[in-house]
Short mmCIF file of C-alpha atoms and ligand atoms in Angstrom, two decimals:
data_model
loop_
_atom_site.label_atom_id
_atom_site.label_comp_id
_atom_site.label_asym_id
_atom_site.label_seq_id
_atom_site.Cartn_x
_atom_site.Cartn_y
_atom_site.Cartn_z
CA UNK A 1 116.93 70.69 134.29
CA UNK A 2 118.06 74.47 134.54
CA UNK A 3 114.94 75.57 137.00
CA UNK A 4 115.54 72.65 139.44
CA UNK A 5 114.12 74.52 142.58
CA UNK A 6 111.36 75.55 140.93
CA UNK A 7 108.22 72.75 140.79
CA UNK A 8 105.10 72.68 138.13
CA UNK A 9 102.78 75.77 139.02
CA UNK A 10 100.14 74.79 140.10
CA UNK A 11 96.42 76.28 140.93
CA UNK A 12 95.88 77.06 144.48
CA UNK A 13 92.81 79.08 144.36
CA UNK A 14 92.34 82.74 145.95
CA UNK A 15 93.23 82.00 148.98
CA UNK A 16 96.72 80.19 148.62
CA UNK A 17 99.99 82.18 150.16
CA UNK A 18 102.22 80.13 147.72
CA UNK A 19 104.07 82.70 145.79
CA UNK A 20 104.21 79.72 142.81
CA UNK A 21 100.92 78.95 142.32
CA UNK A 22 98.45 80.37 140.86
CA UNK A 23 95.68 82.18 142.47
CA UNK A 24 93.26 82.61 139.51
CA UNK A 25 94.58 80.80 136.37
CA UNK A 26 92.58 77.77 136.38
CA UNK A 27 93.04 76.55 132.78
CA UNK A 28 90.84 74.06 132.78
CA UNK A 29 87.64 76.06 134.15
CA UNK A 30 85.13 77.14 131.99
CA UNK A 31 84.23 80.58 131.33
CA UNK A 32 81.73 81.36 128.61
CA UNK A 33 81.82 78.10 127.86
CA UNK A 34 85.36 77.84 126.90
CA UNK A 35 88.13 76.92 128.78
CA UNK A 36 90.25 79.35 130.73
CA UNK A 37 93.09 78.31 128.72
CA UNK A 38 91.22 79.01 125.64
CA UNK A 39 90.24 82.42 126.22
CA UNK A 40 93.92 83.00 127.10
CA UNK A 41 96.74 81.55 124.69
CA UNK A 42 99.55 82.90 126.46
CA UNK A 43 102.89 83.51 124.82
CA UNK A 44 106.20 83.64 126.50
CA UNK A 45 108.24 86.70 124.75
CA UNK A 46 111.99 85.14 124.09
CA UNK A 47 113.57 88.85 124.62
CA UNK A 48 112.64 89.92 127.80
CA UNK A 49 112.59 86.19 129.64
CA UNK A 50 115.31 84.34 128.49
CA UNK A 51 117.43 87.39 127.29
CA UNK A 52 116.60 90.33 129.36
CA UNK A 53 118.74 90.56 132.25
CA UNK A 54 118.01 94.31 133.96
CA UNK A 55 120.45 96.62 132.36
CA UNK A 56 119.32 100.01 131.60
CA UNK A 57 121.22 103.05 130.76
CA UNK A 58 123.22 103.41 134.17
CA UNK A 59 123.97 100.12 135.48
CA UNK A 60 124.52 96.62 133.79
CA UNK A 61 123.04 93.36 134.27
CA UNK A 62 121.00 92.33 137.67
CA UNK A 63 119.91 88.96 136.84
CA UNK A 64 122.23 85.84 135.22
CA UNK A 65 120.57 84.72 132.10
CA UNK A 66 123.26 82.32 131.26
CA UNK A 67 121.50 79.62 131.79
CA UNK A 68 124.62 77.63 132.43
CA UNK A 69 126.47 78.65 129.30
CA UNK A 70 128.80 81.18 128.15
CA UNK A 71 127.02 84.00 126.44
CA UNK A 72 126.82 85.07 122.75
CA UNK A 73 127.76 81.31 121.25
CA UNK A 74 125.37 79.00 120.59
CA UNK A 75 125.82 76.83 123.41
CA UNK A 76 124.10 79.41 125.35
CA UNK A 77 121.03 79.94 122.36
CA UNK A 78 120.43 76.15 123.38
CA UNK A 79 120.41 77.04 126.70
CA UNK A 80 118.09 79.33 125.87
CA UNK A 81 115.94 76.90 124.32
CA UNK A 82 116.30 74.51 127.13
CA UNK A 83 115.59 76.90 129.45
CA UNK A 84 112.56 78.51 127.96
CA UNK A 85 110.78 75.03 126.98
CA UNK A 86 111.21 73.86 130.97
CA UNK A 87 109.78 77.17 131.91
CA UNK A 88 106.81 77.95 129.76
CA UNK A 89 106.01 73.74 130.43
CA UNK A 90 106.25 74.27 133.86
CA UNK A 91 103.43 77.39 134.06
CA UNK A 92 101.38 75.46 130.98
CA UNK A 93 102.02 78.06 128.76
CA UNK A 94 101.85 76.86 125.33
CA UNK A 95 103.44 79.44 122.62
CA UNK A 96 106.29 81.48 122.85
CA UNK A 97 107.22 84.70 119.96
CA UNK A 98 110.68 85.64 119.04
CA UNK A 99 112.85 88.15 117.16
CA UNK A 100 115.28 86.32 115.03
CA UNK A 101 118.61 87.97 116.86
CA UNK A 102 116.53 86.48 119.98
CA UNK A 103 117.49 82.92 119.15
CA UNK A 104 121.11 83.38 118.09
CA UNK A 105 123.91 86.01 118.39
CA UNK A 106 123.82 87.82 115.42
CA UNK A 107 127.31 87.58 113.03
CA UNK A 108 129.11 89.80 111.49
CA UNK A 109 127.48 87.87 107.88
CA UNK A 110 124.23 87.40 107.31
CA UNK A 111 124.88 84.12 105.53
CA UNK A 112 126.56 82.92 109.12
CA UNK A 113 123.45 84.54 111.03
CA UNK A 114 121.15 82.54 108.52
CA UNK A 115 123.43 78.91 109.49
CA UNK A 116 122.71 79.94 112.50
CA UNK A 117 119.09 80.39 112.84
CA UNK A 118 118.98 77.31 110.55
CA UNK A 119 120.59 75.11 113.64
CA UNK A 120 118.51 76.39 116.38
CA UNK A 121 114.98 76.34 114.82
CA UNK A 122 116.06 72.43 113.92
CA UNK A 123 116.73 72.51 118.07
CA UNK A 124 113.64 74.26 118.62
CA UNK A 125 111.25 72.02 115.96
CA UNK A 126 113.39 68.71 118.40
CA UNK A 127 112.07 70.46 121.53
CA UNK A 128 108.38 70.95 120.59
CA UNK A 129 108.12 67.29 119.40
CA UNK A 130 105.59 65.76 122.59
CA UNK A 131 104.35 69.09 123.58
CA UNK A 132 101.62 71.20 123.24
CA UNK A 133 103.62 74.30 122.77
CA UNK A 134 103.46 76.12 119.36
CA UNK A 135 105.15 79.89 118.18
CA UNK A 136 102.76 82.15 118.45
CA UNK A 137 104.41 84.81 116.15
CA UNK A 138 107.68 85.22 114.85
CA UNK A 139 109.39 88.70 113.50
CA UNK A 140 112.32 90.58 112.80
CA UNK A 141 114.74 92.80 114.67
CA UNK A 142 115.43 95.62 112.15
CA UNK A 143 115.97 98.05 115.28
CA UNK A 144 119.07 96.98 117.02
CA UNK A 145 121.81 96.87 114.51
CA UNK A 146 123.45 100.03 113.72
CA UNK A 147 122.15 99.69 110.12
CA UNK A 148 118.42 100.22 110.93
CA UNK A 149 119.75 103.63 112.71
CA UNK A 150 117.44 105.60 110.06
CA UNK A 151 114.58 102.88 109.79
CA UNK A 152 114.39 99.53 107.87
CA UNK A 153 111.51 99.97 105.15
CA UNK A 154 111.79 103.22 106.09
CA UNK A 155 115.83 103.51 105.62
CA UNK A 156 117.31 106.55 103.33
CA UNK A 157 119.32 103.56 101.82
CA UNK A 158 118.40 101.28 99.94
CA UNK A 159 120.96 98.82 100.85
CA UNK A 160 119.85 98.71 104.20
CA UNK A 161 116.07 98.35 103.40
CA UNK A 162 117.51 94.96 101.06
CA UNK A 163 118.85 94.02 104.39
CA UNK A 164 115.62 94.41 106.10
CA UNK A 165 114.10 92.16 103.05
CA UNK A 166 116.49 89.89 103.26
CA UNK A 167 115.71 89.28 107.42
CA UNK A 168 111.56 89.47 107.04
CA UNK A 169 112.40 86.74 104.72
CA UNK A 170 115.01 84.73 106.78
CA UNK A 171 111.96 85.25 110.01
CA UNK A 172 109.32 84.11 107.94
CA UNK A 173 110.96 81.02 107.09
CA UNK A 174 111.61 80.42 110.92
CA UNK A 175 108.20 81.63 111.87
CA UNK A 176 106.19 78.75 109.22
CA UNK A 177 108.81 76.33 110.14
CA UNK A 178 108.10 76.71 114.07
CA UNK A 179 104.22 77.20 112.92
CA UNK A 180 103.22 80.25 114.12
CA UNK A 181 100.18 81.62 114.10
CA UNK A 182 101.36 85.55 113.57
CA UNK A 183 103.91 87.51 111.85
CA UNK A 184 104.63 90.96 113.60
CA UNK A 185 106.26 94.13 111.97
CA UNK A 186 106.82 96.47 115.09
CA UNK A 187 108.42 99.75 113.20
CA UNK A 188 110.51 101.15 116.40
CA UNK A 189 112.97 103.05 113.81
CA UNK A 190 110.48 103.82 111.26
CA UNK A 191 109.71 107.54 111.87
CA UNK A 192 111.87 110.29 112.07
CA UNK A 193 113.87 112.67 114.42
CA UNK A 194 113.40 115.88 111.81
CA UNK A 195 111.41 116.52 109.31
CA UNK A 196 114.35 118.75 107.99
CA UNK A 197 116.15 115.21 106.12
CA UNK A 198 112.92 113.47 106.08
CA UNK A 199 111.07 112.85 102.78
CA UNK A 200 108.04 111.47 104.74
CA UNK A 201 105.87 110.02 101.77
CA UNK A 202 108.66 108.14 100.72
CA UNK A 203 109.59 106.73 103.45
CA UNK A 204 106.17 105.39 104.30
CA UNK A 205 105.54 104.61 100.94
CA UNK A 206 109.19 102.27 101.13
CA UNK A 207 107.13 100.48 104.44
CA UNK A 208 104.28 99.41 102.01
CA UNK A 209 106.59 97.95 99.61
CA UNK A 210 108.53 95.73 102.25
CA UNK A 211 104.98 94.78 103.42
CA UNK A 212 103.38 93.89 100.49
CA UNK A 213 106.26 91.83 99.49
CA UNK A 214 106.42 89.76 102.99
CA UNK A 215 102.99 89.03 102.11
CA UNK A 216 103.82 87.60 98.73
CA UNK A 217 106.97 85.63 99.71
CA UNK A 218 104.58 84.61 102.79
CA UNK A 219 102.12 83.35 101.00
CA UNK A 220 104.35 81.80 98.75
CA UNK A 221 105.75 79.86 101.26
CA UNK A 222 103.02 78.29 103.26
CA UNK A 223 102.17 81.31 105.63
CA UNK A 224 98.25 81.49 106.57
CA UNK A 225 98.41 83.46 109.34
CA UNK A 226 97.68 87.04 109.82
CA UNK A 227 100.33 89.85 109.49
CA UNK A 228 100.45 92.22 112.60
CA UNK A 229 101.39 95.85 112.93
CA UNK A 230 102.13 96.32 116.62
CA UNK A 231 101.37 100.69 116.95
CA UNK A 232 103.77 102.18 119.11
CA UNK A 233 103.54 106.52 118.82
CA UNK A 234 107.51 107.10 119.90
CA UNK A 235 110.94 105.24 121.65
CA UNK A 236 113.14 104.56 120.12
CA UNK A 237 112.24 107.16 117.48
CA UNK A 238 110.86 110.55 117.98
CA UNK A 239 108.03 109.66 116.20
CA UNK A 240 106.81 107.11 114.97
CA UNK A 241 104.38 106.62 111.59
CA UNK A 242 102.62 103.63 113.40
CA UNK A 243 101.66 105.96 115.83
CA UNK A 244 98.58 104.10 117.19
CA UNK A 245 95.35 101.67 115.89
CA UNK A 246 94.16 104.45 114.24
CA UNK A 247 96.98 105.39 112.24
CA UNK A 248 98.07 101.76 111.64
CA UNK A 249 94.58 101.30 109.99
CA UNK A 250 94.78 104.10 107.96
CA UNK A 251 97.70 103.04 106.75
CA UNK A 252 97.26 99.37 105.90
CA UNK A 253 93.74 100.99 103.81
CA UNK A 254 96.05 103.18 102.15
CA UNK A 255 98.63 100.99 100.72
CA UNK A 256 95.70 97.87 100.37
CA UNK A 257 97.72 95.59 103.21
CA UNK A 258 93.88 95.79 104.92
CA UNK A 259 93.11 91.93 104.02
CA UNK A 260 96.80 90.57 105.20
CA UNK A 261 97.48 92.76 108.27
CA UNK A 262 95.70 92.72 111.49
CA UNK A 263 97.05 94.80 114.82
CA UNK A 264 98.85 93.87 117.40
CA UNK A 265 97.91 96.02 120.63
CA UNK A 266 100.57 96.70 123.09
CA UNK A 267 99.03 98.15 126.28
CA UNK A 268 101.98 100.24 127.10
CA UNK A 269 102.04 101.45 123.83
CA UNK A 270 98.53 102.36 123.85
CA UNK A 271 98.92 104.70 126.69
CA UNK A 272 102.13 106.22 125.18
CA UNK A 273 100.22 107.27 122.55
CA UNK A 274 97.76 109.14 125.06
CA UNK A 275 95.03 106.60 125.16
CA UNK A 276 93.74 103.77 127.31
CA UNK A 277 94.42 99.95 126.60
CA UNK A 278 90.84 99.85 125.93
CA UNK A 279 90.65 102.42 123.77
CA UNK A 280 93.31 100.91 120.97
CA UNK A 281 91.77 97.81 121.34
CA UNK A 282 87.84 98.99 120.43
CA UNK A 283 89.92 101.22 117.81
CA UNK A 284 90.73 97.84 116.41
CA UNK A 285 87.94 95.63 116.80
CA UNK A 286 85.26 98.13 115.36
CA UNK A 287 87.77 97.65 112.10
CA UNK A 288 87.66 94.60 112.15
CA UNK A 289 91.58 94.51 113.02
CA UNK A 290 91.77 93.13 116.74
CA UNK A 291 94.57 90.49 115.96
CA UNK A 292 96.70 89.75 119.16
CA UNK A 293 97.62 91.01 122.15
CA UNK A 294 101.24 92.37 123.88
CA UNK A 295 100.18 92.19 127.54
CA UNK A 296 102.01 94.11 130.21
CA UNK A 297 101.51 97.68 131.52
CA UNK A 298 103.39 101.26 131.48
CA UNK A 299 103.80 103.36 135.18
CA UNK A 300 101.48 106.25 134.53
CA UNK A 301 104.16 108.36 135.84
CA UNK A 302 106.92 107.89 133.86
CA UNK A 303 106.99 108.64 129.95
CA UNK A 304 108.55 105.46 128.44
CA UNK A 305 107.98 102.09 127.16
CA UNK A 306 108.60 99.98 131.15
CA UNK A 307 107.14 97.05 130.08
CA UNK A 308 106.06 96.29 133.62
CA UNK A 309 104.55 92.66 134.16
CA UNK A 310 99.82 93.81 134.32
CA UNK A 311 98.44 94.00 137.80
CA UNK A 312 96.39 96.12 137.06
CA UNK A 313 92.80 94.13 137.15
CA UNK A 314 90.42 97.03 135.94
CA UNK A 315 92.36 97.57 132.39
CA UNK A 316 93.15 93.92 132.34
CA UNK A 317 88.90 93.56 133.14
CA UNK A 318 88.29 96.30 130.30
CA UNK A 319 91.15 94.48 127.80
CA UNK A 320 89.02 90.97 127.91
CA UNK A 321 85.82 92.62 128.12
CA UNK A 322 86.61 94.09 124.25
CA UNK A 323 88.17 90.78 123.35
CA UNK A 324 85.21 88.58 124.53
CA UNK A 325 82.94 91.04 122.94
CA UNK A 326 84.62 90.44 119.59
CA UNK A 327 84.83 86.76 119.95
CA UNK A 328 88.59 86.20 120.94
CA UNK A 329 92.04 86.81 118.94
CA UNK A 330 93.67 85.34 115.51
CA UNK A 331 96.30 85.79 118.08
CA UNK A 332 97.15 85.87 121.50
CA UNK A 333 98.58 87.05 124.60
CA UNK A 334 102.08 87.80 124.45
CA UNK A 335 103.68 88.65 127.68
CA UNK A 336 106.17 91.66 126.21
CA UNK A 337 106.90 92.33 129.99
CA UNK A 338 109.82 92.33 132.06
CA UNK A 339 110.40 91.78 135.62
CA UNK A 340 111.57 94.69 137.38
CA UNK A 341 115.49 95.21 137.12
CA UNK A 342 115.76 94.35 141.30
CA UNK A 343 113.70 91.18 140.80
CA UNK A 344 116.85 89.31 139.30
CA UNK A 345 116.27 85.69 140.86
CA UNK A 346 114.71 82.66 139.16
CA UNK A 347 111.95 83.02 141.20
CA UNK A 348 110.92 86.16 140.21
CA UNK A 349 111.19 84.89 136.48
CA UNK A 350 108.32 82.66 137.86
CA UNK A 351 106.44 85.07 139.84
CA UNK A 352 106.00 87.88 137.11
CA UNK A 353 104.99 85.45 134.85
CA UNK A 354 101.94 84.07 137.52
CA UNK A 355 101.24 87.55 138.54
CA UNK A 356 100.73 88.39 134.69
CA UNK A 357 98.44 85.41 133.90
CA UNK A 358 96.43 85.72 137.10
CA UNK A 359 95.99 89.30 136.36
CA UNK A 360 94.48 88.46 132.98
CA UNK A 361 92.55 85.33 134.57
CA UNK A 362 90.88 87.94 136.53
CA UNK A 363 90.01 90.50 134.09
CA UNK A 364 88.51 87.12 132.20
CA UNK A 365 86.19 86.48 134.96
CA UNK A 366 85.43 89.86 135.74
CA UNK A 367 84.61 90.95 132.23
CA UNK A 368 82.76 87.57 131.71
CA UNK A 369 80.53 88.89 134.96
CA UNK A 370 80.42 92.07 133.38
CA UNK A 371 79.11 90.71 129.90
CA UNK A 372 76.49 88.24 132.20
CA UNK A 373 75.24 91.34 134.70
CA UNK A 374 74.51 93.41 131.07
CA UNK A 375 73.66 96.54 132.71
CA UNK A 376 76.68 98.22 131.13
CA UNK A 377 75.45 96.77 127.41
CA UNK A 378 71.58 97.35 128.28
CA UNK A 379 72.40 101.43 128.89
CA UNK A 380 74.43 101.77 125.86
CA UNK A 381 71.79 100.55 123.81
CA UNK A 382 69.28 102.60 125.65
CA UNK A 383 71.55 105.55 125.15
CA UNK A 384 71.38 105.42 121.47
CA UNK A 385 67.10 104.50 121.11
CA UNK A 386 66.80 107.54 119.74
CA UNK A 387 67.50 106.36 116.39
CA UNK A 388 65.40 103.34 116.87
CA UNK A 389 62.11 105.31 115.12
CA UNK A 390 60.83 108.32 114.02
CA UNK A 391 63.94 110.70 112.60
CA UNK A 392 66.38 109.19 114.01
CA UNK A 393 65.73 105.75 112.34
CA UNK A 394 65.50 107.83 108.53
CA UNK A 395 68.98 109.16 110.02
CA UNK A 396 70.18 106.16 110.72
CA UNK A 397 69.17 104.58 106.94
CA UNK A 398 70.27 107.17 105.43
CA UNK A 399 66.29 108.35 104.41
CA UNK A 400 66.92 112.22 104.89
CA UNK A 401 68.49 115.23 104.24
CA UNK A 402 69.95 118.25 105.64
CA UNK A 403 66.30 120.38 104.35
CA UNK A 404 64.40 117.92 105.71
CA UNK A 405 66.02 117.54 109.01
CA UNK A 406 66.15 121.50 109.32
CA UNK A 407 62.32 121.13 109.25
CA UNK A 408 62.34 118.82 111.34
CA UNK A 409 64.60 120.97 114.00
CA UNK A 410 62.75 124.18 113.10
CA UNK A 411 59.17 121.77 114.07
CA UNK A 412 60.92 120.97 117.74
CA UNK A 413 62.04 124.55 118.28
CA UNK A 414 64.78 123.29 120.60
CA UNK A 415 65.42 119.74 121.30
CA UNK A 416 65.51 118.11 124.91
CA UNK A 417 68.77 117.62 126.40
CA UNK A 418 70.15 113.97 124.82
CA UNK A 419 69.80 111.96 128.58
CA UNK A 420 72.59 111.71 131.21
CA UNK A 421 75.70 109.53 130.52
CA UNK A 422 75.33 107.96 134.13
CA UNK A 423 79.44 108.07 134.26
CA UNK A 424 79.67 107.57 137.42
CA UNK A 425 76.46 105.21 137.85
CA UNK A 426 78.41 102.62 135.28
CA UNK A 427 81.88 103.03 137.25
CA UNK A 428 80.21 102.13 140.44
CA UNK A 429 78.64 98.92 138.72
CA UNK A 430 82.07 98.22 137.42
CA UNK A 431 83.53 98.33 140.97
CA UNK A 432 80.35 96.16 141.80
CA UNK A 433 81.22 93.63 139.63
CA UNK A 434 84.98 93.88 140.27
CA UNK A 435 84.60 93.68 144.19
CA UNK A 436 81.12 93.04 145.45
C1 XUL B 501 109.03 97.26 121.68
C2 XUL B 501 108.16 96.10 121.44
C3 XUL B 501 108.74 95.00 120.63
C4 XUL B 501 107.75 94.30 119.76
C5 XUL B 501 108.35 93.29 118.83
O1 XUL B 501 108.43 98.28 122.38
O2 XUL B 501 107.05 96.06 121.91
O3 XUL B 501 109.36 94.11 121.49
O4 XUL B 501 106.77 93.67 120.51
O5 XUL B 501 109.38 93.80 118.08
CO1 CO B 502 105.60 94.60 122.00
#
């Protein structure tokens, strides 16, 4: 046992004061007639909990990750393993995600990085065996190395963009052997810091290609899952073509990768990019694109990717509000969070993780309430009635024209104001619901 101080979380209820249990996860409840659990696959992200250990730019390491092993030999990536199957077990959660240079130091060869990965995922397949816990998605790290310094797909050479191929291909294999559900492309280096050596079109047209053909060699291969772009606007690039939902969509209708690819929404990302959690997430379910989920949150005041571990109840309220409303996730909820770099102890690893699926518990229940109270649905629909009869309904079929509606607008003379949005009316029945 690596956590030995650390028991099986359980669920204490609202009122407990035990900083390892859980105050609203209760995954056997039933919420919309679904389990808790249900409504909430939870993923634990390999990067940030088993290898993230609080450096940043000025200072080094905080918290030991060594999990009893010497680091960068693959001693330690079984510690890893060990450590992260006792953990997620212990807090029930039942899928995990992973970059490939997560599982195992990454050699000089890519032959020797391949032998590698081969050893561990035969580790990881022996650890699943009498548990419920599954991958949830698997991709590629084509962002570290100093290769991917101009992009991957996106890479001025073309060597480089075979070596991105050639490690798509190596995490797909991993990611159908370890079952996952999900295969992510997150494009941190493909953008550009000036357009002065940037042939844009090319570049993004490159992207398409390496898609298209991790689609075929997925397929190929046994992969039924969906394909995720995860939109992030800038960091570690100045910008960055999968800017947000919006753009991502765009560009998987452009290059036909619409059928394949779903999105997955990061909320921090979301708000980098100038918009709300919400927002990116109703950009994606409205297209029919709301795949899976990065959960954590970014500090309003500071203008970079923090990764912070969601308290925040009211976007975590509005985040399950737009996934109950579109019936759940392909994927799930991937805690790409880490626990602040003075929380270094084992029991913080713990804590952020139950403060993270408590916060989401609570947006469940709140945005179930939300769904069940109805006043927030019943007004949009009222808002819109207009085009329930009369003009607005030929408007609406697509019955008129421009003459006919100029008639129409020349009969009225000028038309009544269009009703009041009731802003503030709907925020106060949100805090209703969220505190009443
Ligand atoms: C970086 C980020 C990544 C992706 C997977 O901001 O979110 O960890 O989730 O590459
Ligand atoms: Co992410």
């Amino acid at each position: 046992m690596i956590f030995e101080n650390i028991p099986a979380i359980p669920y204490e209820g609202p009122k407990s004061t035990n900083p390892l249990a859980f105050k609203f996860y209760d995954p056997d409840k039933i919420v919309m007639g679904k389990p808790m659990k249900e409504h909430l696959p939870f993923a634990m992200a390999w990067w940030h909990n088993l290898g993230a250990a609080g450096t940043d730019m000025f200072g080094r390491d905080t918290a030991d990750k060594s999990f009893g092993a010497v680091k960068g030999t693959m001693e330690h990536a079984k510690a890893k393993v060990d450590a992260g199957f006792e953990f997620m077990q212990k807090l029930g959660i039942r899928y995990f995600c992973f970059h490939d240079v997560d599982l195992v130091p990454e050699a000089e060869d890519i032959k020797e990085t391949n032998r590698r990965l081969d050893e561990i995922s035969d580790y990881i397949l022996e650890k699943m065996k009498g548990t419920d816990i599954k991958c949830l998605w698997g991709t590629a790290n084509m962002f570290s190395n100093p290769r991917f310094m101009n992009g991957a797909g996106s890479s001025n050479s073309a060597d480089v963009f075979a070596f991105a191929a050639a490690q798509a291909k190596k995490a797909l294999d991993l990611t159908v052997k370890l079952g996952g559900r999900g295969y992510v492309f997150w494009g941190g280096r493909e953008g550009y810091e000036t357009l002065l050596n940037t042939d844009m079109k090319f570049e993004q047209e490159n992207i398409a290609k390496l898609m298209h053909m991790a689609i075929d060699y997925g397929r190929s291969i046994g992969f039924t899952g969906d394909f995720y772009i995860e939109p992030k606007p800038k960091e570690p690039m100045k910008h960055q073509y999968d800017f947000d939902a919006a753009t991502a969509i765009g560009f998987l209708r452009q290059y036909g990768l619409d059928k394949d690819f779903k999105l997955n929404i990061e909320a921090n990302h979301a708000t980098l990019a100038g918009h709300t959690f919400q927002h990116d997430l109703r950009v994606s379910a409205i297209n029919g694109m709301l795949g899976s989920i990065d959960a954590n949150q970014g500090d309003m005041l500071l203008g970079w990717d923090t990764d912070e571990f969601p308290f925040n109840v009211y976007d975590a309220t509005m985040c399950m509000y737009e996934v109950l409303k579109s019936d759940g996730l392909t994927g799930g909820f991937n805690f790409d969070s880490k626990s602040r770099r003075p929380s270094y102890t084992v029991e913080d690893m713990f804590a952020s993780y139950i403060l993270g699926m408590d916060t989401f518990a609570l947006g469940l229940l709140k945005a179930a309430e939300l769904i069940e109270d109805g006043r927030l649905a019943a007004f949009v629909k009222e808002r819109y009635a207009s085009y329930e009869s009369g003009i607005g309904a030929k408007i609406r079929s697509g019955e008129t024209d421009l003459k006919e509606l100029a008639a129409y607008a020349d009969s009225l003379g000028a038309p009544e104001l269009p009703g009041s949005g009731k802003q503030e009316q709907l925020e106060s029945i949100v805090n209703q619901v969220l505190f009443g």
